[in-house]
Amino acid sequence: MTYLDHAATTPLRAEAREAWLKASVEVGNASALHGAGRRARAIVEEARERLAAALGAHPTEVIWTSGGTEADNLAIKGHYWQRRGDDAARTRIVTTAIEHHAGLDPVRWLASHEGATAVELPVDAVGTLDIAALRDELAAHRDDVAVISAMWANNEVGTLQPLADVVALVADAGVPVHSDAVQAVGHVPVDFAASGLTSLALSAHKVGGPVGIGALLLARGARLTPLTHGGGQERSVRSGTLDPAGAIAAAVAVEAAVADLDTEHARLTALRDGLIARLRTEVPMAVVSGPEDGTRALPGIVHLVVPGAPGEALLYVLDSHGIEVSNGSACVAGVVQASHVLEAMGRSHEDASATLRISMGHTTTTDDLDALMAVLPDAVQRALRVRQR
Ligand SMILES: Cc1ncc(COP(=O)(O)O)c(C=O)c1O
């Protein structure tokens, strides 16, 4: 099998598995006062320190969660309720039209259930947030905004977002800024302190840690309304028994990804550039999405639109040849849904359903891309014929 769906989840790193196995034999609830509890607590705290150090955060800024989805929900709902509780006029939630559903759906839910006004800012043709639209929004509604949420890097097309500009614009508005950095952590430099963000979501399984653990980095002094109430763990914003083995494996995975970042970035960029060059000659009808300038995108993602080819047909034909890729967007009952990201980039509904996302990671080699290119041209022709039937 050729696995090229690393943006969905990437293989567990050996060092993360080892750390998980070692910690998993310990018994003890990290909140208990006896020796076993203290040993469990020591593992969680070591993980907290290592994760924080890898990402330019203070250990007290790490709130363990079950992954990126929970971290985004906690941040967006938690900031909204907190800020609105402080000042009832603050009902606007400003986000981008290209967020992952983990960031977009909480905003839409707050709009339909909790009296929020959702503002989804536009992006340009390569998926970069229109910063002038944010400037206009703030000029008109500065005192009504409860929270701003803008992702660091897009999970479908890989475009990096102008977060420094977002933070600078909001600097004196008293508005928390959250970023979904699930695809950025371990792939591009992420320094929480330098970013000026109020909160940042990350997920271990995107960098070679286990599925089911992640974190919200929450700036010291920032307050959030909790979503779960109970034992008061994690600064009382995320109650629930802590997971020492998951936490240490997550920290080890992030640490390893950050340590390898420069070499991996260069290696994946070369693989991506080589693949794009081959696609242009061998599959000329495929249009590469995202920025031409690779420095403005994640190194591991190549996103294509194959006009006229149903996304699910492309996927199934490739899968039948042992090539595991994704369409990048959601799938309902086996049918690829038109990508809201592509539509926001100005593509037609049809093009937004004719997508393929090839995503590479720490185990990807040129052999994987050779295996893909051995079948892709024919797979595209077959998918186009499905459409014509
Ligand atoms: C940008 C982004 N945000 C959030 C998530 C959700 O993370 P998790 O799977 O840890 O809940 C993903 C996963 O696909 C993602 O790519």
mmCIF file of C-alpha atoms and ligand atoms in Angstrom:
data_model
loop_
_atom_site.group_PDB
_atom_site.id
_atom_site.type_symbol
_atom_site.label_atom_id
_atom_site.label_comp_id
_atom_site.label_asym_id
_atom_site.label_seq_id
_atom_site.Cartn_x
_atom_site.Cartn_y
_atom_site.Cartn_z
ATOM 1 C CA MET A 1 0.000 0.000 0.000
ATOM 2 C CA THR A 2 1.102 3.560 -0.671
ATOM 3 C CA TYR A 3 -0.077 5.888 2.055
ATOM 4 C CA LEU A 4 -0.343 9.523 0.985
ATOM 5 C CA ASP A 5 -2.929 10.825 3.445
ATOM 6 C CA HIS A 6 -0.652 12.201 6.166
ATOM 7 C CA ALA A 7 -2.736 15.346 6.636
ATOM 8 C CA ALA A 8 -5.570 13.075 7.813
ATOM 9 C CA THR A 9 -3.296 11.165 10.184
ATOM 10 C CA THR A 10 0.365 10.213 10.025
ATOM 11 C CA PRO A 11 2.047 7.020 11.287
ATOM 12 C CA LEU A 12 2.984 6.838 14.959
ATOM 13 C CA ARG A 13 6.650 7.677 15.502
ATOM 14 C CA ALA A 14 8.740 4.965 17.146
ATOM 15 C CA GLU A 15 9.808 7.274 19.981
ATOM 16 C CA ALA A 16 6.172 8.244 20.689
ATOM 17 C CA ARG A 17 5.117 4.582 20.796
ATOM 18 C CA GLU A 18 7.977 3.796 23.174
ATOM 19 C CA ALA A 19 7.061 6.704 25.464
ATOM 20 C CA TRP A 20 3.398 5.659 25.422
ATOM 21 C CA LEU A 21 4.204 2.018 26.245
ATOM 22 C CA LYS A 22 6.529 2.973 29.097
ATOM 23 C CA ALA A 23 3.967 5.311 30.668
ATOM 24 C CA SER A 24 1.006 3.011 30.051
ATOM 25 C CA VAL A 25 2.178 0.442 32.623
ATOM 26 C CA GLU A 26 1.916 3.007 35.432
ATOM 27 C CA VAL A 27 -1.250 2.978 37.458
ATOM 28 C CA GLY A 28 -2.477 6.090 39.218
ATOM 29 C CA ASN A 29 -4.804 8.981 38.680
ATOM 30 C CA ALA A 30 -2.743 12.139 38.197
ATOM 31 C CA SER A 31 -5.049 13.949 40.627
ATOM 32 C CA ALA A 32 -4.523 11.394 43.434
ATOM 33 C CA LEU A 33 -2.247 12.274 46.332
ATOM 34 C CA HIS A 34 -0.565 8.875 46.868
ATOM 35 C CA GLY A 35 2.689 7.778 45.284
ATOM 36 C CA ALA A 36 1.078 6.246 42.194
ATOM 37 C CA GLY A 37 -0.899 9.435 41.627
ATOM 38 C CA ARG A 38 2.244 11.522 42.019
ATOM 39 C CA ARG A 39 4.067 9.333 39.493
ATOM 40 C CA ALA A 40 1.231 9.767 36.994
ATOM 41 C CA ARG A 41 1.237 13.508 37.672
ATOM 42 C CA ALA A 42 5.018 13.645 37.125
ATOM 43 C CA ILE A 43 4.587 12.095 33.651
ATOM 44 C CA VAL A 44 1.855 14.591 32.730
ATOM 45 C CA GLU A 45 3.940 17.515 33.976
ATOM 46 C CA GLU A 46 7.065 16.340 32.150
ATOM 47 C CA ALA A 47 4.942 16.109 28.987
ATOM 48 C CA ARG A 48 3.511 19.563 29.612
ATOM 49 C CA GLU A 49 7.001 21.053 29.973
ATOM 50 C CA ARG A 50 8.354 19.316 26.879
ATOM 51 C CA LEU A 51 5.376 20.240 24.701
ATOM 52 C CA ALA A 52 5.509 23.849 25.884
ATOM 53 C CA ALA A 53 9.274 24.089 25.277
ATOM 54 C CA ALA A 54 8.905 22.740 21.724
ATOM 55 C CA LEU A 55 6.292 25.384 20.865
ATOM 56 C CA GLY A 56 7.509 28.511 22.667
ATOM 57 C CA ALA A 57 4.851 28.286 25.359
ATOM 58 C CA HIS A 58 4.932 28.281 29.159
ATOM 59 C CA PRO A 59 3.994 24.924 30.740
ATOM 60 C CA THR A 60 0.976 26.494 32.463
ATOM 61 C CA GLU A 61 -0.322 27.443 29.015
ATOM 62 C CA VAL A 62 -0.854 23.800 27.998
ATOM 63 C CA ILE A 63 -4.438 22.532 28.405
ATOM 64 C CA TRP A 64 -4.613 18.842 27.446
ATOM 65 C CA THR A 65 -7.597 17.911 25.262
ATOM 66 C CA SER A 66 -8.721 14.889 23.270
ATOM 67 C CA GLY A 67 -7.407 16.460 20.053
ATOM 68 C CA GLY A 68 -7.819 19.343 17.667
ATOM 69 C CA THR A 69 -11.620 19.263 17.472
ATOM 70 C CA GLU A 70 -12.018 19.585 21.213
ATOM 71 C CA ALA A 71 -9.334 22.275 21.429
ATOM 72 C CA ASP A 72 -11.078 24.362 18.734
ATOM 73 C CA ASN A 73 -14.486 23.942 20.363
ATOM 74 C CA LEU A 74 -13.124 24.812 23.796
ATOM 75 C CA ALA A 75 -11.418 27.927 22.463
ATOM 76 C CA ILE A 76 -14.201 29.253 20.253
ATOM 77 C CA LYS A 77 -17.128 28.566 22.586
ATOM 78 C CA GLY A 78 -15.078 29.291 25.694
ATOM 79 C CA HIS A 79 -13.810 32.679 24.468
ATOM 80 C CA TYR A 80 -17.243 33.607 23.111
ATOM 81 C CA TRP A 81 -19.106 32.884 26.346
ATOM 82 C CA GLN A 82 -16.390 34.471 28.481
ATOM 83 C CA ARG A 83 -16.124 37.659 26.442
ATOM 84 C CA ARG A 84 -19.865 37.948 25.960
ATOM 85 C CA GLY A 85 -20.379 37.405 29.700
ATOM 86 C CA ASP A 86 -18.038 40.325 30.354
ATOM 87 C CA ASP A 87 -19.704 42.541 27.748
ATOM 88 C CA ALA A 88 -23.112 41.553 26.327
ATOM 89 C CA ALA A 89 -22.619 43.703 23.214
ATOM 90 C CA ARG A 90 -19.853 41.415 21.992
ATOM 91 C CA THR A 91 -21.835 38.992 19.847
ATOM 92 C CA ARG A 92 -19.701 38.807 16.693
ATOM 93 C CA ILE A 93 -17.415 35.871 15.994
ATOM 94 C CA VAL A 94 -15.015 36.596 13.167
ATOM 95 C CA THR A 95 -13.511 33.642 11.365
ATOM 96 C CA THR A 96 -12.408 32.669 7.863
ATOM 97 C CA ALA A 97 -14.411 30.884 5.189
ATOM 98 C CA ILE A 98 -11.759 28.145 4.922
ATOM 99 C CA GLU A 99 -11.575 26.833 8.490
ATOM 100 C CA HIS A 100 -11.686 23.091 9.111
ATOM 101 C CA HIS A 101 -15.163 22.037 10.254
ATOM 102 C CA ALA A 102 -13.733 21.714 13.787
ATOM 103 C CA GLY A 103 -13.388 25.500 13.717
ATOM 104 C CA LEU A 104 -16.238 26.464 11.400
ATOM 105 C CA ASP A 105 -19.055 24.422 12.902
ATOM 106 C CA PRO A 106 -18.712 25.720 16.493
ATOM 107 C CA VAL A 107 -19.014 29.256 15.089
ATOM 108 C CA ARG A 108 -22.107 28.342 13.072
ATOM 109 C CA TRP A 109 -23.584 26.513 16.077
ATOM 110 C CA LEU A 110 -23.081 29.558 18.302
ATOM 111 C CA ALA A 111 -24.823 31.634 15.639
ATOM 112 C CA SER A 112 -27.818 29.305 15.452
ATOM 113 C CA HIS A 113 -28.112 28.524 19.183
ATOM 114 C CA GLU A 114 -26.422 31.232 21.226
ATOM 115 C CA GLY A 115 -27.230 34.546 19.580
ATOM 116 C CA ALA A 116 -23.836 35.015 17.924
ATOM 117 C CA THR A 117 -23.326 36.748 14.589
ATOM 118 C CA ALA A 118 -20.922 34.696 12.478
ATOM 119 C CA VAL A 119 -18.615 36.592 10.124
ATOM 120 C CA GLU A 120 -16.754 34.347 7.679
ATOM 121 C CA LEU A 121 -14.040 36.423 6.057
ATOM 122 C CA PRO A 122 -13.222 35.802 2.376
ATOM 123 C CA VAL A 123 -9.971 34.440 0.948
ATOM 124 C CA ASP A 124 -8.224 35.006 -2.382
ATOM 125 C CA ALA A 125 -7.917 32.541 -5.264
ATOM 126 C CA VAL A 126 -5.105 30.596 -3.554
ATOM 127 C CA GLY A 127 -6.788 30.477 -0.164
ATOM 128 C CA THR A 128 -5.137 33.358 1.702
ATOM 129 C CA LEU A 129 -7.269 35.356 4.126
ATOM 130 C CA ASP A 130 -8.256 38.777 2.815
ATOM 131 C CA ILE A 131 -6.741 40.922 5.540
ATOM 132 C CA ALA A 132 -8.463 44.066 4.208
ATOM 133 C CA ALA A 133 -11.815 42.419 4.956
ATOM 134 C CA LEU A 134 -10.731 41.945 8.569
ATOM 135 C CA ARG A 135 -9.626 45.570 8.718
ATOM 136 C CA ASP A 136 -13.074 46.659 7.445
ATOM 137 C CA GLU A 137 -14.862 44.382 9.900
ATOM 138 C CA LEU A 138 -12.915 45.838 12.815
ATOM 139 C CA ALA A 139 -13.411 49.407 11.608
ATOM 140 C CA ALA A 140 -17.181 48.886 11.592
ATOM 141 C CA HIS A 141 -17.646 46.553 14.583
ATOM 142 C CA ARG A 142 -14.556 46.758 16.796
ATOM 143 C CA ASP A 143 -16.536 46.860 20.069
ATOM 144 C CA ASP A 144 -18.921 44.069 19.080
ATOM 145 C CA VAL A 145 -16.384 41.313 18.397
ATOM 146 C CA ALA A 146 -16.146 38.527 21.006
ATOM 147 C CA VAL A 147 -13.439 36.368 19.393
ATOM 148 C CA ILE A 148 -11.442 35.989 16.191
ATOM 149 C CA SER A 149 -10.540 32.525 14.965
ATOM 150 C CA ALA A 150 -8.202 32.066 11.984
ATOM 151 C CA MET A 151 -6.358 28.874 11.123
ATOM 152 C CA TRP A 152 -2.536 28.829 10.789
ATOM 153 C CA ALA A 153 -2.445 26.587 7.726
ATOM 154 C CA ASN A 154 -5.284 25.187 5.671
ATOM 155 C CA ASN A 155 -5.751 21.417 5.787
ATOM 156 C CA GLU A 156 -7.048 21.012 2.214
ATOM 157 C CA VAL A 157 -4.832 23.205 0.055
ATOM 158 C CA GLY A 158 -2.033 23.909 2.550
ATOM 159 C CA THR A 159 -2.063 27.713 2.341
ATOM 160 C CA LEU A 160 -0.370 29.499 5.273
ATOM 161 C CA GLN A 161 -2.374 32.377 6.698
ATOM 162 C CA PRO A 162 -1.182 35.930 7.523
ATOM 163 C CA LEU A 163 -1.633 35.454 11.260
ATOM 164 C CA ALA A 164 0.918 38.074 12.269
ATOM 165 C CA ASP A 165 -1.198 40.640 10.390
ATOM 166 C CA VAL A 166 -4.359 39.394 12.103
ATOM 167 C CA VAL A 167 -2.784 39.682 15.548
ATOM 168 C CA ALA A 168 -1.348 43.138 14.767
ATOM 169 C CA LEU A 169 -4.742 44.442 13.600
ATOM 170 C CA VAL A 170 -6.479 43.216 16.722
ATOM 171 C CA ALA A 171 -3.735 44.221 19.152
ATOM 172 C CA ASP A 172 -5.581 47.035 20.892
ATOM 173 C CA ALA A 173 -9.156 45.779 20.407
ATOM 174 C CA GLY A 174 -9.322 43.623 23.536
ATOM 175 C CA VAL A 175 -10.416 40.626 21.482
ATOM 176 C CA PRO A 176 -8.974 37.113 21.966
ATOM 177 C CA VAL A 177 -7.441 35.595 18.825
ATOM 178 C CA HIS A 178 -7.563 31.828 18.427
ATOM 179 C CA SER A 179 -5.758 29.811 15.774
ATOM 180 C CA ASP A 180 -6.261 26.228 14.653
ATOM 181 C CA ALA A 181 -2.627 25.195 14.157
ATOM 182 C CA VAL A 182 -3.377 21.474 13.810
ATOM 183 C CA GLN A 183 -1.733 21.271 10.365
ATOM 184 C CA ALA A 184 1.037 23.759 11.134
ATOM 185 C CA VAL A 185 2.613 22.323 14.286
ATOM 186 C CA GLY A 186 5.671 20.246 13.420
ATOM 187 C CA HIS A 187 5.535 21.292 9.748
ATOM 188 C CA VAL A 188 6.309 25.010 9.891
ATOM 189 C CA PRO A 189 7.855 26.966 12.799
ATOM 190 C CA VAL A 190 5.269 27.658 15.524
ATOM 191 C CA ASP A 191 6.227 29.846 18.487
ATOM 192 C CA PHE A 192 3.230 30.536 20.694
ATOM 193 C CA ALA A 193 4.776 33.428 22.637
ATOM 194 C CA ALA A 194 6.030 35.155 19.494
ATOM 195 C CA SER A 195 2.692 34.647 17.707
ATOM 196 C CA GLY A 196 0.803 36.940 20.079
ATOM 197 C CA LEU A 197 -2.185 34.565 19.931
ATOM 198 C CA THR A 198 -4.526 34.082 22.858
ATOM 199 C CA SER A 199 -4.980 30.391 22.094
ATOM 200 C CA LEU A 200 -3.821 27.728 19.649
ATOM 201 C CA ALA A 201 -5.166 24.241 18.899
ATOM 202 C CA LEU A 202 -2.938 21.256 18.121
ATOM 203 C CA SER A 203 -3.388 17.519 17.674
ATOM 204 C CA ALA A 204 -0.831 14.767 18.307
ATOM 205 C CA HIS A 205 -1.857 12.347 15.561
ATOM 206 C CA LYS A 206 -0.953 14.855 12.841
ATOM 207 C CA VAL A 207 2.726 14.765 13.865
ATOM 208 C CA GLY A 208 3.246 11.097 14.742
ATOM 209 C CA GLY A 209 1.661 10.955 18.175
ATOM 210 C CA PRO A 210 -1.373 8.877 19.138
ATOM 211 C CA VAL A 211 -4.942 9.634 18.057
ATOM 212 C CA GLY A 212 -7.127 11.028 20.838
ATOM 213 C CA ILE A 213 -4.816 13.558 22.458
ATOM 214 C CA GLY A 214 -4.040 17.164 21.686
ATOM 215 C CA ALA A 215 -3.850 20.482 23.452
ATOM 216 C CA LEU A 216 -5.081 23.990 23.572
ATOM 217 C CA LEU A 217 -2.296 26.457 24.304
ATOM 218 C CA LEU A 218 -4.005 29.192 26.302
ATOM 219 C CA ALA A 219 -2.086 32.372 27.139
ATOM 220 C CA ARG A 220 -1.443 33.000 30.819
ATOM 221 C CA GLY A 221 -4.083 35.328 32.169
ATOM 222 C CA ALA A 222 -6.592 34.459 29.429
ATOM 223 C CA ARG A 223 -9.911 33.254 30.790
ATOM 224 C CA LEU A 224 -12.277 30.801 29.133
ATOM 225 C CA THR A 225 -15.718 29.520 30.027
ATOM 226 C CA PRO A 226 -15.265 25.749 30.386
ATOM 227 C CA LEU A 227 -17.237 23.275 28.298
ATOM 228 C CA THR A 228 -16.808 20.371 30.718
ATOM 229 C CA HIS A 229 -17.373 20.700 34.447
ATOM 230 C CA GLY A 230 -16.091 18.228 36.973
ATOM 231 C CA GLY A 231 -12.796 17.666 38.737
ATOM 232 C CA GLY A 232 -11.357 21.074 37.903
ATOM 233 C CA GLN A 233 -8.279 19.792 36.065
ATOM 234 C CA GLU A 234 -6.373 21.966 33.586
ATOM 235 C CA ARG A 235 -6.906 25.430 35.106
ATOM 236 C CA SER A 236 -10.554 24.392 35.629
ATOM 237 C CA VAL A 237 -11.315 24.811 31.940
ATOM 238 C CA ARG A 238 -11.079 21.150 30.954
ATOM 239 C CA SER A 239 -12.208 18.779 33.671
ATOM 240 C CA GLY A 240 -11.540 15.087 33.220
ATOM 241 C CA THR A 241 -8.937 12.525 34.317
ATOM 242 C CA LEU A 242 -5.629 13.195 32.628
ATOM 243 C CA ASP A 243 -3.993 10.741 30.215
ATOM 244 C CA PRO A 244 -0.302 10.466 31.173
ATOM 245 C CA ALA A 245 0.660 7.997 28.422
ATOM 246 C CA GLY A 246 -1.105 10.015 25.734
ATOM 247 C CA ALA A 247 0.380 13.253 27.007
ATOM 248 C CA ILE A 248 3.980 12.047 27.040
ATOM 249 C CA ALA A 249 3.617 10.394 23.635
ATOM 250 C CA ALA A 250 2.119 13.611 22.238
ATOM 251 C CA ALA A 251 4.961 15.690 23.680
ATOM 252 C CA VAL A 252 7.615 13.299 22.349
ATOM 253 C CA ALA A 253 6.011 13.339 18.875
ATOM 254 C CA VAL A 254 5.799 17.138 18.739
ATOM 255 C CA GLU A 255 9.371 17.415 20.032
ATOM 256 C CA ALA A 256 10.627 15.000 17.347
ATOM 257 C CA ALA A 257 8.699 16.769 14.576
ATOM 258 C CA VAL A 258 10.020 20.159 15.674
ATOM 259 C CA ALA A 259 13.592 18.850 15.956
ATOM 260 C CA ASP A 260 13.376 17.476 12.389
ATOM 261 C CA LEU A 261 11.471 20.446 11.029
ATOM 262 C CA ASP A 262 14.180 22.120 8.958
ATOM 263 C CA THR A 263 15.403 18.952 7.262
ATOM 264 C CA GLU A 264 11.894 17.584 6.788
ATOM 265 C CA HIS A 265 10.658 20.890 5.403
ATOM 266 C CA ALA A 266 13.418 20.885 2.795
ATOM 267 C CA ARG A 267 12.930 17.175 1.992
ATOM 268 C CA LEU A 268 9.132 17.442 1.620
ATOM 269 C CA THR A 269 9.419 20.661 -0.393
ATOM 270 C CA ALA A 270 11.697 18.862 -2.856
ATOM 271 C CA LEU A 271 9.255 15.943 -3.055
ATOM 272 C CA ARG A 272 6.332 18.318 -3.577
ATOM 273 C CA ASP A 273 8.108 20.357 -6.254
ATOM 274 C CA GLY A 274 9.135 17.187 -8.076
ATOM 275 C CA LEU A 275 5.579 15.831 -7.924
ATOM 276 C CA ILE A 276 4.060 19.078 -9.203
ATOM 277 C CA ALA A 277 6.518 19.136 -12.117
ATOM 278 C CA ARG A 278 5.566 15.555 -13.034
ATOM 279 C CA LEU A 279 1.846 16.300 -12.713
ATOM 280 C CA ARG A 280 2.160 19.187 -15.142
ATOM 281 C CA THR A 281 3.523 16.931 -17.852
ATOM 282 C CA GLU A 282 1.917 13.575 -17.045
ATOM 283 C CA VAL A 283 -1.561 14.730 -15.881
ATOM 284 C CA PRO A 284 -1.894 18.101 -17.629
ATOM 285 C CA MET A 285 -5.650 18.385 -17.033
ATOM 286 C CA ALA A 286 -5.065 18.501 -13.258
ATOM 287 C CA VAL A 287 -4.883 22.008 -11.825
ATOM 288 C CA VAL A 288 -2.753 22.474 -8.723
ATOM 289 C CA SER A 289 -4.526 24.551 -6.044
ATOM 290 C CA GLY A 290 -2.851 26.850 -3.544
ATOM 291 C CA PRO A 291 0.016 29.322 -3.819
ATOM 292 C CA GLU A 292 2.559 29.068 -6.638
ATOM 293 C CA ASP A 293 5.165 30.227 -4.123
ATOM 294 C CA GLY A 294 5.850 27.151 -2.016
ATOM 295 C CA THR A 295 7.042 29.235 0.938
ATOM 296 C CA ARG A 296 3.438 30.340 1.435
ATOM 297 C CA ALA A 297 2.161 26.782 1.844
ATOM 298 C CA LEU A 298 2.702 23.646 3.893
ATOM 299 C CA PRO A 299 5.473 21.553 2.330
ATOM 300 C CA GLY A 300 3.614 18.234 2.438
ATOM 301 C CA ILE A 301 0.348 18.976 0.621
ATOM 302 C CA VAL A 302 -0.350 18.835 -3.105
ATOM 303 C CA HIS A 303 -3.990 19.596 -3.864
ATOM 304 C CA LEU A 304 -5.466 19.081 -7.319
ATOM 305 C CA VAL A 305 -8.680 19.850 -9.122
ATOM 306 C CA VAL A 306 -9.359 17.523 -12.036
ATOM 307 C CA PRO A 307 -12.235 19.299 -13.811
ATOM 308 C CA GLY A 308 -14.983 16.844 -14.703
ATOM 309 C CA ALA A 309 -13.683 13.955 -12.578
ATOM 310 C CA PRO A 310 -15.879 13.076 -9.571
ATOM 311 C CA GLY A 311 -13.686 13.161 -6.475
ATOM 312 C CA GLU A 312 -14.956 9.871 -5.087
ATOM 313 C CA ALA A 313 -14.268 8.107 -8.418
ATOM 314 C CA LEU A 314 -10.658 9.326 -8.363
ATOM 315 C CA LEU A 315 -10.320 8.109 -4.813
ATOM 316 C CA TYR A 316 -11.813 4.657 -5.411
ATOM 317 C CA VAL A 317 -9.794 4.000 -8.547
ATOM 318 C CA LEU A 318 -6.573 4.960 -6.767
ATOM 319 C CA ASP A 319 -7.528 2.913 -3.712
ATOM 320 C CA SER A 320 -8.122 -0.135 -5.911
ATOM 321 C CA HIS A 321 -4.474 0.239 -6.976
ATOM 322 C CA GLY A 322 -3.293 0.479 -3.365
ATOM 323 C CA ILE A 323 -2.847 4.254 -3.368
ATOM 324 C CA GLU A 324 -4.396 5.883 -0.300
ATOM 325 C CA VAL A 325 -5.118 9.572 -0.768
ATOM 326 C CA SER A 326 -7.975 11.892 0.121
ATOM 327 C CA ASN A 327 -10.237 14.435 -1.508
ATOM 328 C CA GLY A 328 -9.476 16.827 1.322
ATOM 329 C CA SER A 329 -13.124 17.600 1.969
ATOM 330 C CA ALA A 330 -15.918 15.801 3.772
ATOM 331 C CA CYS A 331 -17.624 12.709 2.423
ATOM 332 C CA VAL A 332 -21.263 11.789 3.057
ATOM 333 C CA ALA A 333 -22.506 8.265 2.201
ATOM 334 C CA GLY A 334 -19.535 7.685 -0.097
ATOM 335 C CA VAL A 335 -20.028 10.887 -2.080
ATOM 336 C CA VAL A 336 -17.467 13.660 -1.837
ATOM 337 C CA GLN A 337 -19.055 16.916 -0.748
ATOM 338 C CA ALA A 338 -18.061 20.046 -2.617
ATOM 339 C CA SER A 339 -15.213 21.620 -0.690
ATOM 340 C CA HIS A 340 -16.190 24.839 1.099
ATOM 341 C CA VAL A 341 -12.508 25.797 0.888
ATOM 342 C CA LEU A 342 -12.386 25.557 -2.918
ATOM 343 C CA GLU A 343 -15.703 27.382 -3.212
ATOM 344 C CA ALA A 344 -14.351 30.161 -0.991
ATOM 345 C CA MET A 345 -11.365 30.333 -3.352
ATOM 346 C CA GLY A 346 -13.807 31.077 -6.170
ATOM 347 C CA ARG A 347 -13.960 27.647 -7.813
ATOM 348 C CA SER A 348 -17.244 26.313 -9.191
ATOM 349 C CA HIS A 349 -19.330 23.823 -7.218
ATOM 350 C CA GLU A 350 -18.368 21.143 -9.745
ATOM 351 C CA ASP A 351 -14.631 21.821 -9.474
ATOM 352 C CA ALA A 352 -14.958 21.855 -5.690
ATOM 353 C CA SER A 353 -16.173 18.221 -5.896
ATOM 354 C CA ALA A 354 -13.430 17.120 -8.327
ATOM 355 C CA THR A 355 -10.521 17.252 -5.909
ATOM 356 C CA LEU A 356 -7.608 15.134 -4.820
ATOM 357 C CA ARG A 357 -5.316 15.846 -1.859
ATOM 358 C CA ILE A 358 -1.958 14.102 -1.845
ATOM 359 C CA SER A 359 -0.381 14.665 1.555
ATOM 360 C CA MET A 360 3.113 13.565 2.523
ATOM 361 C CA GLY A 361 4.785 13.114 5.884
ATOM 362 C CA HIS A 362 7.716 11.734 7.803
ATOM 363 C CA THR A 363 7.580 8.284 6.185
ATOM 364 C CA THR A 364 7.035 9.433 2.583
ATOM 365 C CA THR A 365 9.728 8.625 0.011
ATOM 366 C CA THR A 366 10.143 9.055 -3.746
ATOM 367 C CA ASP A 367 8.993 5.433 -4.103
ATOM 368 C CA ASP A 368 5.556 6.461 -2.831
ATOM 369 C CA LEU A 369 5.316 9.202 -5.428
ATOM 370 C CA ASP A 370 6.545 6.878 -8.171
ATOM 371 C CA ALA A 371 3.820 4.392 -7.180
ATOM 372 C CA LEU A 372 1.230 7.185 -7.328
ATOM 373 C CA MET A 373 2.394 8.460 -10.706
ATOM 374 C CA ALA A 374 2.410 4.935 -12.136
ATOM 375 C CA VAL A 375 -1.396 4.863 -11.825
ATOM 376 C CA LEU A 376 -2.629 8.462 -11.576
ATOM 377 C CA PRO A 377 -2.791 9.324 -15.312
ATOM 378 C CA ASP A 378 -4.922 6.224 -15.989
ATOM 379 C CA ALA A 379 -7.007 6.769 -12.834
ATOM 380 C CA VAL A 380 -7.849 10.281 -14.008
ATOM 381 C CA GLN A 381 -8.989 8.963 -17.402
ATOM 382 C CA ARG A 382 -11.171 6.346 -15.719
ATOM 383 C CA ALA A 383 -12.700 8.907 -13.353
ATOM 384 C CA LEU A 384 -13.467 11.195 -16.296
ATOM 385 C CA ARG A 385 -15.263 8.295 -18.026
ATOM 386 C CA VAL A 386 -17.403 7.742 -14.883
ATOM 387 C CA ARG A 387 -18.623 11.284 -15.288
ATOM 388 C CA GLN A 388 -19.482 10.799 -18.953
ATOM 389 C CA ARG A 389 -21.641 7.734 -18.304
HETATM 390 C C1 LIG B 1 -6.999 21.986 10.485
HETATM 391 C C2 LIG B 1 -7.591 20.899 11.348
HETATM 392 N N1 LIG B 1 -8.230 21.238 12.477
HETATM 393 C C3 LIG B 1 -8.754 20.320 13.298
HETATM 394 C C4 LIG B 1 -8.690 18.977 13.005
HETATM 395 C C5 LIG B 1 -9.292 17.982 13.944
HETATM 396 O O1 LIG B 1 -8.297 17.408 14.765
HETATM 397 P P1 LIG B 1 -8.585 16.049 15.545
HETATM 398 O O2 LIG B 1 -8.640 14.963 14.538
HETATM 399 O O3 LIG B 1 -7.432 15.894 16.493
HETATM 400 O O4 LIG B 1 -9.868 16.226 16.290
HETATM 401 C C6 LIG B 1 -8.039 18.570 11.822
HETATM 402 C C7 LIG B 1 -8.005 17.136 11.441
HETATM 403 O O5 LIG B 1 -8.253 16.774 10.304
HETATM 404 C C8 LIG B 1 -7.473 19.557 10.979
HETATM 405 O O6 LIG B 1 -6.837 19.245 9.842
#
